[in-house]
């Protein structure tokens, strides 16, 4: 039975650590570990699996007993910090030390017989994502999720953020974030305000991995490796009917000297060619900085010079916009396309009519994301032409 109230177990502390706590002396890493050890040893006399409310009670009482443990932390940072350390202590000890305890064994058996979203072969019919709407971790509640969200906001403003913790807390808040986007239909501005790390290109792509279980860069790269040469052959066959950007990229492929540069130029050419060959205007989603394409909620903006005289220069930047909100700025067209495609899934954006065929080709053929939406005749004919020259 859970104690009422739960009180910090001083009797489990080492003498030197207790002396430091009573003297408000800063703790080293081994001292902090002993604090977590004490909490774990005492609490496991009642349960190996505290509820979210019980975690909150343990942390609150620890900070109440030793207020200076929150020194140097702002707002809810101390609650978040110590909750994370204590939670990790329980998880690690259950796995490495107390895995044979009856309560732990029973919990493992129970979980092993229950299907989980990650184990399911069923995918969302609209998007083909195995983790489209995941549940919140069992160890979290509304209060703890808000602590994680606030910590992430504070960390985004730091010059040297703790990225390991950022990734971890973005994992923890993933279920709530998806609920906000899917169930509540939050505007992209509100989502970014609550989760500013989605404006980091690395974290945006990691979010896609959380959804799909695959890395966008690897999936798109694999699809391009298979089809890019055939796509570029069709581009050259169009000749003078190609827009200036595509003609420039075809010339760039032919003029590159090294194998790595030729591969990069071929990737650029293939990405830009797809809309052209499908009868869609790439300017709907790739435009000059001074332009805003009509009826395009999401698009990539870059220097006008790239659109007329493309190059492989690392100085060329591409900025992704969504509903007028600047999301990320990256170098390289491939990375820009990775973020562009990932954003549709991360923010649950419907395919705009003006370039829906291109996006469907990227999804079904290059990324191999299958759903219940059938390919149309134009896409099937395009794929047939590609396969015929491969």
PDB file of C-alpha atoms in Angstrom, residues 124-375:
ATOM      1  CA  UNK A 124      -3.478   4.294 -40.964  1.00  0.00           C
ATOM      2  CA  UNK A 125      -5.267   4.093 -44.320  1.00  0.00           C
ATOM      3  CA  UNK A 126      -4.804   7.757 -45.155  1.00  0.00           C
ATOM      4  CA  UNK A 127      -1.106   8.099 -44.444  1.00  0.00           C
ATOM      5  CA  UNK A 128       0.427   4.648 -44.134  1.00  0.00           C
ATOM      6  CA  UNK A 129       2.084   5.565 -40.833  1.00  0.00           C
ATOM      7  CA  UNK A 130       2.401   2.815 -38.185  1.00  0.00           C
ATOM      8  CA  UNK A 131       2.587   5.366 -35.342  1.00  0.00           C
ATOM      9  CA  UNK A 132       0.080   7.868 -36.701  1.00  0.00           C
ATOM     10  CA  UNK A 133      -1.716   8.394 -33.375  1.00  0.00           C
ATOM     11  CA  UNK A 134       0.324   6.820 -30.546  1.00  0.00           C
ATOM     12  CA  UNK A 135      -0.677   6.754 -26.899  1.00  0.00           C
ATOM     13  CA  UNK A 136       0.952   8.615 -24.046  1.00  0.00           C
ATOM     14  CA  UNK A 137       3.611   6.685 -22.055  1.00  0.00           C
ATOM     15  CA  UNK A 138       2.081   4.998 -19.009  1.00  0.00           C
ATOM     16  CA  UNK A 139       4.525   6.793 -16.702  1.00  0.00           C
ATOM     17  CA  UNK A 140       3.223  10.254 -17.658  1.00  0.00           C
ATOM     18  CA  UNK A 141       0.215  12.361 -16.750  1.00  0.00           C
ATOM     19  CA  UNK A 142      -1.012  15.845 -17.716  1.00  0.00           C
ATOM     20  CA  UNK A 143       1.225  17.529 -15.149  1.00  0.00           C
ATOM     21  CA  UNK A 144       4.393  15.693 -16.154  1.00  0.00           C
ATOM     22  CA  UNK A 145       3.751  16.291 -19.869  1.00  0.00           C
ATOM     23  CA  UNK A 146       3.431  20.012 -19.207  1.00  0.00           C
ATOM     24  CA  UNK A 147       6.724  19.923 -17.312  1.00  0.00           C
ATOM     25  CA  UNK A 148       8.413  18.301 -20.315  1.00  0.00           C
ATOM     26  CA  UNK A 149       6.875  20.814 -22.723  1.00  0.00           C
ATOM     27  CA  UNK A 150       8.028  23.749 -20.616  1.00  0.00           C
ATOM     28  CA  UNK A 151      11.525  22.294 -20.307  1.00  0.00           C
ATOM     29  CA  UNK A 152      11.710  21.922 -24.092  1.00  0.00           C
ATOM     30  CA  UNK A 153      10.654  25.544 -24.560  1.00  0.00           C
ATOM     31  CA  UNK A 154      13.302  26.752 -22.129  1.00  0.00           C
ATOM     32  CA  UNK A 155      15.990  24.572 -23.708  1.00  0.00           C
ATOM     33  CA  UNK A 156      15.245  25.924 -27.200  1.00  0.00           C
ATOM     34  CA  UNK A 157      16.454  29.362 -26.071  1.00  0.00           C
ATOM     35  CA  UNK A 158      19.826  28.077 -24.853  1.00  0.00           C
ATOM     36  CA  UNK A 159      23.019  28.427 -26.886  1.00  0.00           C
ATOM     37  CA  UNK A 160      24.134  24.884 -26.016  1.00  0.00           C
ATOM     38  CA  UNK A 161      21.005  22.787 -25.462  1.00  0.00           C
ATOM     39  CA  UNK A 162      21.165  19.261 -24.096  1.00  0.00           C
ATOM     40  CA  UNK A 163      20.169  17.449 -27.298  1.00  0.00           C
ATOM     41  CA  UNK A 164      20.030  14.006 -25.682  1.00  0.00           C
ATOM     42  CA  UNK A 165      17.380  15.293 -23.311  1.00  0.00           C
ATOM     43  CA  UNK A 166      15.612  17.147 -26.126  1.00  0.00           C
ATOM     44  CA  UNK A 167      15.272  13.930 -28.133  1.00  0.00           C
ATOM     45  CA  UNK A 168      14.122  12.038 -25.053  1.00  0.00           C
ATOM     46  CA  UNK A 169      11.463  14.575 -24.045  1.00  0.00           C
ATOM     47  CA  UNK A 170      10.232  14.924 -27.620  1.00  0.00           C
ATOM     48  CA  UNK A 171       9.776  11.133 -27.555  1.00  0.00           C
ATOM     49  CA  UNK A 172       7.829  11.350 -24.301  1.00  0.00           C
ATOM     50  CA  UNK A 173       5.528  14.134 -25.549  1.00  0.00           C
ATOM     51  CA  UNK A 174       5.038  12.548 -28.998  1.00  0.00           C
ATOM     52  CA  UNK A 175       1.613  11.057 -28.224  1.00  0.00           C
ATOM     53  CA  UNK A 176       0.250  14.321 -26.834  1.00  0.00           C
ATOM     54  CA  UNK A 177       1.700  16.253 -29.762  1.00  0.00           C
ATOM     55  CA  UNK A 178      -0.023  13.975 -32.283  1.00  0.00           C
ATOM     56  CA  UNK A 179      -3.305  14.314 -30.400  1.00  0.00           C
ATOM     57  CA  UNK A 180      -2.975  18.107 -30.579  1.00  0.00           C
ATOM     58  CA  UNK A 181      -2.362  17.964 -34.337  1.00  0.00           C
ATOM     59  CA  UNK A 182      -4.806  15.189 -35.330  1.00  0.00           C
ATOM     60  CA  UNK A 183      -7.649  15.255 -32.818  1.00  0.00           C
ATOM     61  CA  UNK A 184      -7.665  18.965 -31.976  1.00  0.00           C
ATOM     62  CA  UNK A 185      -6.635  20.183 -35.433  1.00  0.00           C
ATOM     63  CA  UNK A 186      -4.264  22.792 -34.014  1.00  0.00           C
ATOM     64  CA  UNK A 187      -2.956  25.482 -36.350  1.00  0.00           C
ATOM     65  CA  UNK A 188       0.699  25.104 -37.330  1.00  0.00           C
ATOM     66  CA  UNK A 189       1.540  28.347 -35.521  1.00  0.00           C
ATOM     67  CA  UNK A 190       0.072  26.983 -32.289  1.00  0.00           C
ATOM     68  CA  UNK A 191       1.913  23.678 -32.712  1.00  0.00           C
ATOM     69  CA  UNK A 192       5.232  25.478 -33.257  1.00  0.00           C
ATOM     70  CA  UNK A 193       4.570  27.715 -30.261  1.00  0.00           C
ATOM     71  CA  UNK A 194       4.012  24.683 -28.031  1.00  0.00           C
ATOM     72  CA  UNK A 195       6.774  22.561 -29.596  1.00  0.00           C
ATOM     73  CA  UNK A 196       9.410  24.973 -30.982  1.00  0.00           C
ATOM     74  CA  UNK A 197      11.885  22.144 -31.595  1.00  0.00           C
ATOM     75  CA  UNK A 198       9.873  21.209 -34.692  1.00  0.00           C
ATOM     76  CA  UNK A 199      11.562  24.225 -36.320  1.00  0.00           C
ATOM     77  CA  UNK A 200      14.890  22.403 -36.027  1.00  0.00           C
ATOM     78  CA  UNK A 201      15.615  20.441 -39.218  1.00  0.00           C
ATOM     79  CA  UNK A 202      17.131  17.495 -37.347  1.00  0.00           C
ATOM     80  CA  UNK A 203      14.212  17.235 -34.944  1.00  0.00           C
ATOM     81  CA  UNK A 204      11.676  17.636 -37.763  1.00  0.00           C
ATOM     82  CA  UNK A 205      13.189  14.616 -39.523  1.00  0.00           C
ATOM     83  CA  UNK A 206      13.356  12.659 -36.246  1.00  0.00           C
ATOM     84  CA  UNK A 207       9.638  13.370 -35.786  1.00  0.00           C
ATOM     85  CA  UNK A 208       9.008  11.755 -39.163  1.00  0.00           C
ATOM     86  CA  UNK A 209      11.009   8.736 -37.977  1.00  0.00           C
ATOM     87  CA  UNK A 210       8.827   8.543 -34.865  1.00  0.00           C
ATOM     88  CA  UNK A 211       5.788   8.364 -37.146  1.00  0.00           C
ATOM     89  CA  UNK A 212       7.051   5.963 -39.776  1.00  0.00           C
ATOM     90  CA  UNK A 213       9.845   4.010 -38.118  1.00  0.00           C
ATOM     91  CA  UNK A 214      12.037   4.942 -41.103  1.00  0.00           C
ATOM     92  CA  UNK A 215      14.577   7.711 -41.742  1.00  0.00           C
ATOM     93  CA  UNK A 216      13.424  10.107 -44.431  1.00  0.00           C
ATOM     94  CA  UNK A 217      16.952  10.637 -45.816  1.00  0.00           C
ATOM     95  CA  UNK A 218      17.536   6.881 -46.158  1.00  0.00           C
ATOM     96  CA  UNK A 219      14.115   6.132 -47.676  1.00  0.00           C
ATOM     97  CA  UNK A 220      14.217   8.969 -50.199  1.00  0.00           C
ATOM     98  CA  UNK A 221      17.838   8.197 -51.041  1.00  0.00           C
ATOM     99  CA  UNK A 222      16.988   4.548 -51.675  1.00  0.00           C
ATOM    100  CA  UNK A 223      14.089   5.444 -53.964  1.00  0.00           C
ATOM    101  CA  UNK A 224      16.175   7.973 -55.887  1.00  0.00           C
ATOM    102  CA  UNK A 225      19.018   5.506 -56.326  1.00  0.00           C
ATOM    103  CA  UNK A 226      16.604   3.182 -58.106  1.00  0.00           C
ATOM    104  CA  UNK A 227      14.809   5.713 -60.306  1.00  0.00           C
ATOM    105  CA  UNK A 228      16.888   8.909 -60.636  1.00  0.00           C
ATOM    106  CA  UNK A 229      18.788   7.937 -63.807  1.00  0.00           C
ATOM    107  CA  UNK A 230      15.592   6.911 -65.596  1.00  0.00           C
ATOM    108  CA  UNK A 231      13.862  10.120 -64.490  1.00  0.00           C
ATOM    109  CA  UNK A 232      16.748  12.229 -65.801  1.00  0.00           C
ATOM    110  CA  UNK A 233      16.693  10.380 -69.145  1.00  0.00           C
ATOM    111  CA  UNK A 234      13.056  11.363 -69.565  1.00  0.00           C
ATOM    112  CA  UNK A 235      13.976  14.936 -68.634  1.00  0.00           C
ATOM    113  CA  UNK A 236      16.615  15.140 -71.361  1.00  0.00           C
ATOM    114  CA  UNK A 237      14.129  13.741 -73.851  1.00  0.00           C
ATOM    115  CA  UNK A 238      11.845  16.755 -73.259  1.00  0.00           C
ATOM    116  CA  UNK A 239      14.586  19.087 -74.547  1.00  0.00           C
ATOM    117  CA  UNK A 240      13.525  22.717 -74.998  1.00  0.00           C
ATOM    118  CA  UNK A 241      10.153  22.074 -73.375  1.00  0.00           C
ATOM    119  CA  UNK A 242      11.829  21.942 -69.928  1.00  0.00           C
ATOM    120  CA  UNK A 243      11.746  24.977 -67.605  1.00  0.00           C
ATOM    121  CA  UNK A 244      15.029  26.861 -67.118  1.00  0.00           C
ATOM    122  CA  UNK A 245      15.744  25.213 -63.766  1.00  0.00           C
ATOM    123  CA  UNK A 246      15.412  21.711 -65.164  1.00  0.00           C
ATOM    124  CA  UNK A 247      17.479  22.517 -68.260  1.00  0.00           C
ATOM    125  CA  UNK A 248      20.169  23.958 -66.002  1.00  0.00           C
ATOM    126  CA  UNK A 249      20.219  20.856 -63.823  1.00  0.00           C
ATOM    127  CA  UNK A 250      20.480  18.557 -66.865  1.00  0.00           C
ATOM    128  CA  UNK A 251      23.481  20.584 -68.006  1.00  0.00           C
ATOM    129  CA  UNK A 252      24.918  20.429 -64.485  1.00  0.00           C
ATOM    130  CA  UNK A 253      24.764  16.620 -64.514  1.00  0.00           C
ATOM    131  CA  UNK A 254      26.701  16.521 -67.771  1.00  0.00           C
ATOM    132  CA  UNK A 255      29.344  19.048 -66.675  1.00  0.00           C
ATOM    133  CA  UNK A 256      30.245  17.676 -63.236  1.00  0.00           C
ATOM    134  CA  UNK A 257      33.702  16.132 -62.939  1.00  0.00           C
ATOM    135  CA  UNK A 258      33.626  13.880 -59.872  1.00  0.00           C
ATOM    136  CA  UNK A 259      31.379  10.904 -59.219  1.00  0.00           C
ATOM    137  CA  UNK A 260      30.009  12.384 -55.970  1.00  0.00           C
ATOM    138  CA  UNK A 261      29.126  15.682 -57.657  1.00  0.00           C
ATOM    139  CA  UNK A 262      27.469  13.911 -60.570  1.00  0.00           C
ATOM    140  CA  UNK A 263      25.393  11.830 -58.153  1.00  0.00           C
ATOM    141  CA  UNK A 264      24.286  14.951 -56.252  1.00  0.00           C
ATOM    142  CA  UNK A 265      23.442  16.767 -59.488  1.00  0.00           C
ATOM    143  CA  UNK A 266      21.451  13.738 -60.700  1.00  0.00           C
ATOM    144  CA  UNK A 267      19.489  13.709 -57.444  1.00  0.00           C
ATOM    145  CA  UNK A 268      18.693  17.416 -57.849  1.00  0.00           C
ATOM    146  CA  UNK A 269      17.643  16.841 -61.457  1.00  0.00           C
ATOM    147  CA  UNK A 270      15.397  13.901 -60.560  1.00  0.00           C
ATOM    148  CA  UNK A 271      13.627  15.773 -57.757  1.00  0.00           C
ATOM    149  CA  UNK A 272      12.864  18.741 -60.000  1.00  0.00           C
ATOM    150  CA  UNK A 273      11.951  16.586 -63.024  1.00  0.00           C
ATOM    151  CA  UNK A 274       9.089  14.661 -61.410  1.00  0.00           C
ATOM    152  CA  UNK A 275       6.560  17.552 -61.374  1.00  0.00           C
ATOM    153  CA  UNK A 276       7.549  18.552 -64.934  1.00  0.00           C
ATOM    154  CA  UNK A 277       6.989  15.048 -66.294  1.00  0.00           C
ATOM    155  CA  UNK A 278       3.659  14.782 -64.463  1.00  0.00           C
ATOM    156  CA  UNK A 279       2.398  18.033 -65.970  1.00  0.00           C
ATOM    157  CA  UNK A 280       2.631  20.013 -62.709  1.00  0.00           C
ATOM    158  CA  UNK A 281       4.367  23.321 -62.059  1.00  0.00           C
ATOM    159  CA  UNK A 282       7.294  23.000 -59.658  1.00  0.00           C
ATOM    160  CA  UNK A 283       7.015  26.738 -58.966  1.00  0.00           C
ATOM    161  CA  UNK A 284       3.990  25.830 -56.853  1.00  0.00           C
ATOM    162  CA  UNK A 285       6.353  24.551 -54.172  1.00  0.00           C
ATOM    163  CA  UNK A 286       9.880  25.684 -55.139  1.00  0.00           C
ATOM    164  CA  UNK A 287      10.145  29.415 -55.725  1.00  0.00           C
ATOM    165  CA  UNK A 288      12.360  32.485 -55.383  1.00  0.00           C
ATOM    166  CA  UNK A 289      12.609  34.293 -52.055  1.00  0.00           C
ATOM    167  CA  UNK A 290      10.590  37.279 -53.238  1.00  0.00           C
ATOM    168  CA  UNK A 291       7.693  35.098 -54.429  1.00  0.00           C
ATOM    169  CA  UNK A 292       4.824  33.435 -52.583  1.00  0.00           C
ATOM    170  CA  UNK A 293       3.077  30.764 -54.695  1.00  0.00           C
ATOM    171  CA  UNK A 294      -0.696  31.048 -54.784  1.00  0.00           C
ATOM    172  CA  UNK A 295      -2.789  28.266 -53.262  1.00  0.00           C
ATOM    173  CA  UNK A 296       0.303  26.532 -51.842  1.00  0.00           C
ATOM    174  CA  UNK A 297       0.176  26.208 -48.048  1.00  0.00           C
ATOM    175  CA  UNK A 298       3.642  24.642 -47.990  1.00  0.00           C
ATOM    176  CA  UNK A 299       6.605  25.530 -50.182  1.00  0.00           C
ATOM    177  CA  UNK A 300      10.399  25.856 -50.384  1.00  0.00           C
ATOM    178  CA  UNK A 301      11.952  29.275 -50.963  1.00  0.00           C
ATOM    179  CA  UNK A 302      15.498  29.867 -52.245  1.00  0.00           C
ATOM    180  CA  UNK A 303      17.714  32.413 -54.006  1.00  0.00           C
ATOM    181  CA  UNK A 304      16.434  33.352 -57.464  1.00  0.00           C
ATOM    182  CA  UNK A 305      19.903  32.665 -58.868  1.00  0.00           C
ATOM    183  CA  UNK A 306      19.529  28.944 -58.108  1.00  0.00           C
ATOM    184  CA  UNK A 307      16.322  28.784 -60.136  1.00  0.00           C
ATOM    185  CA  UNK A 308      17.986  30.261 -63.233  1.00  0.00           C
ATOM    186  CA  UNK A 309      21.554  28.962 -62.866  1.00  0.00           C
ATOM    187  CA  UNK A 310      21.508  26.015 -60.442  1.00  0.00           C
ATOM    188  CA  UNK A 311      24.688  24.904 -58.703  1.00  0.00           C
ATOM    189  CA  UNK A 312      25.830  22.494 -55.997  1.00  0.00           C
ATOM    190  CA  UNK A 313      27.178  25.311 -53.814  1.00  0.00           C
ATOM    191  CA  UNK A 314      26.800  24.725 -50.075  1.00  0.00           C
ATOM    192  CA  UNK A 315      26.068  28.451 -49.732  1.00  0.00           C
ATOM    193  CA  UNK A 316      22.650  27.985 -51.347  1.00  0.00           C
ATOM    194  CA  UNK A 317      19.993  27.956 -48.651  1.00  0.00           C
ATOM    195  CA  UNK A 318      16.446  26.648 -48.834  1.00  0.00           C
ATOM    196  CA  UNK A 319      13.713  27.734 -46.417  1.00  0.00           C
ATOM    197  CA  UNK A 320      10.553  25.719 -45.779  1.00  0.00           C
ATOM    198  CA  UNK A 321       7.341  27.700 -45.179  1.00  0.00           C
ATOM    199  CA  UNK A 322       4.045  26.290 -43.943  1.00  0.00           C
ATOM    200  CA  UNK A 323       0.925  28.476 -43.794  1.00  0.00           C
ATOM    201  CA  UNK A 324       3.176  31.528 -43.827  1.00  0.00           C
ATOM    202  CA  UNK A 325       5.269  30.257 -40.903  1.00  0.00           C
ATOM    203  CA  UNK A 326       8.997  29.745 -41.449  1.00  0.00           C
ATOM    204  CA  UNK A 327       9.782  26.185 -40.341  1.00  0.00           C
ATOM    205  CA  UNK A 328      13.436  25.403 -41.163  1.00  0.00           C
ATOM    206  CA  UNK A 329      16.323  26.675 -43.289  1.00  0.00           C
ATOM    207  CA  UNK A 330      18.806  24.150 -44.665  1.00  0.00           C
ATOM    208  CA  UNK A 331      21.608  23.846 -47.205  1.00  0.00           C
ATOM    209  CA  UNK A 332      21.170  21.554 -50.190  1.00  0.00           C
ATOM    210  CA  UNK A 333      18.093  20.714 -52.260  1.00  0.00           C
ATOM    211  CA  UNK A 334      18.007  17.078 -51.108  1.00  0.00           C
ATOM    212  CA  UNK A 335      17.809  18.075 -47.438  1.00  0.00           C
ATOM    213  CA  UNK A 336      15.177  20.688 -48.311  1.00  0.00           C
ATOM    214  CA  UNK A 337      13.037  18.034 -50.014  1.00  0.00           C
ATOM    215  CA  UNK A 338      13.454  15.704 -47.027  1.00  0.00           C
ATOM    216  CA  UNK A 339      12.109  18.394 -44.686  1.00  0.00           C
ATOM    217  CA  UNK A 340       9.403  19.358 -47.199  1.00  0.00           C
ATOM    218  CA  UNK A 341       8.075  15.803 -47.469  1.00  0.00           C
ATOM    219  CA  UNK A 342       8.421  15.113 -43.737  1.00  0.00           C
ATOM    220  CA  UNK A 343       6.363  18.206 -42.910  1.00  0.00           C
ATOM    221  CA  UNK A 344       3.274  16.780 -44.644  1.00  0.00           C
ATOM    222  CA  UNK A 345       3.258  13.867 -42.187  1.00  0.00           C
ATOM    223  CA  UNK A 346       4.464  15.732 -39.108  1.00  0.00           C
ATOM    224  CA  UNK A 347       1.838  18.489 -39.446  1.00  0.00           C
ATOM    225  CA  UNK A 348      -0.832  16.311 -41.121  1.00  0.00           C
ATOM    226  CA  UNK A 349      -1.079  18.484 -44.251  1.00  0.00           C
ATOM    227  CA  UNK A 350      -3.340  17.378 -47.104  1.00  0.00           C
ATOM    228  CA  UNK A 351      -1.739  17.264 -50.555  1.00  0.00           C
ATOM    229  CA  UNK A 352      -2.431  20.537 -52.425  1.00  0.00           C
ATOM    230  CA  UNK A 353      -4.290  19.959 -55.682  1.00  0.00           C
ATOM    231  CA  UNK A 354      -1.670  21.747 -57.796  1.00  0.00           C
ATOM    232  CA  UNK A 355       1.031  19.143 -57.187  1.00  0.00           C
ATOM    233  CA  UNK A 356      -0.778  16.161 -55.663  1.00  0.00           C
ATOM    234  CA  UNK A 357       0.456  13.755 -58.348  1.00  0.00           C
ATOM    235  CA  UNK A 358       4.089  14.655 -57.664  1.00  0.00           C
ATOM    236  CA  UNK A 359       3.621  14.173 -53.923  1.00  0.00           C
ATOM    237  CA  UNK A 360       1.871  10.846 -54.493  1.00  0.00           C
ATOM    238  CA  UNK A 361       4.805   9.697 -56.653  1.00  0.00           C
ATOM    239  CA  UNK A 362       7.295  10.733 -53.965  1.00  0.00           C
ATOM    240  CA  UNK A 363       5.195   8.897 -51.362  1.00  0.00           C
ATOM    241  CA  UNK A 364       4.325   5.648 -53.094  1.00  0.00           C
ATOM    242  CA  UNK A 365       7.304   5.151 -55.418  1.00  0.00           C
ATOM    243  CA  UNK A 366      10.330   6.871 -53.903  1.00  0.00           C
ATOM    244  CA  UNK A 367       9.442   6.550 -50.193  1.00  0.00           C
ATOM    245  CA  UNK A 368       7.444   3.315 -50.602  1.00  0.00           C
ATOM    246  CA  UNK A 369       4.707   4.499 -48.244  1.00  0.00           C
ATOM    247  CA  UNK A 370       1.559   2.642 -49.217  1.00  0.00           C
ATOM    248  CA  UNK A 371      -1.989   3.487 -48.209  1.00  0.00           C
ATOM    249  CA  UNK A 372      -5.527   2.855 -49.469  1.00  0.00           C
ATOM    250  CA  UNK A 373      -5.445   5.707 -52.002  1.00  0.00           C
ATOM    251  CA  UNK A 374      -5.079   4.282 -55.506  1.00  0.00           C
ATOM    252  CA  UNK A 375      -2.589   5.627 -58.035  1.00  0.00           C
TER     253      UNK A 375
END
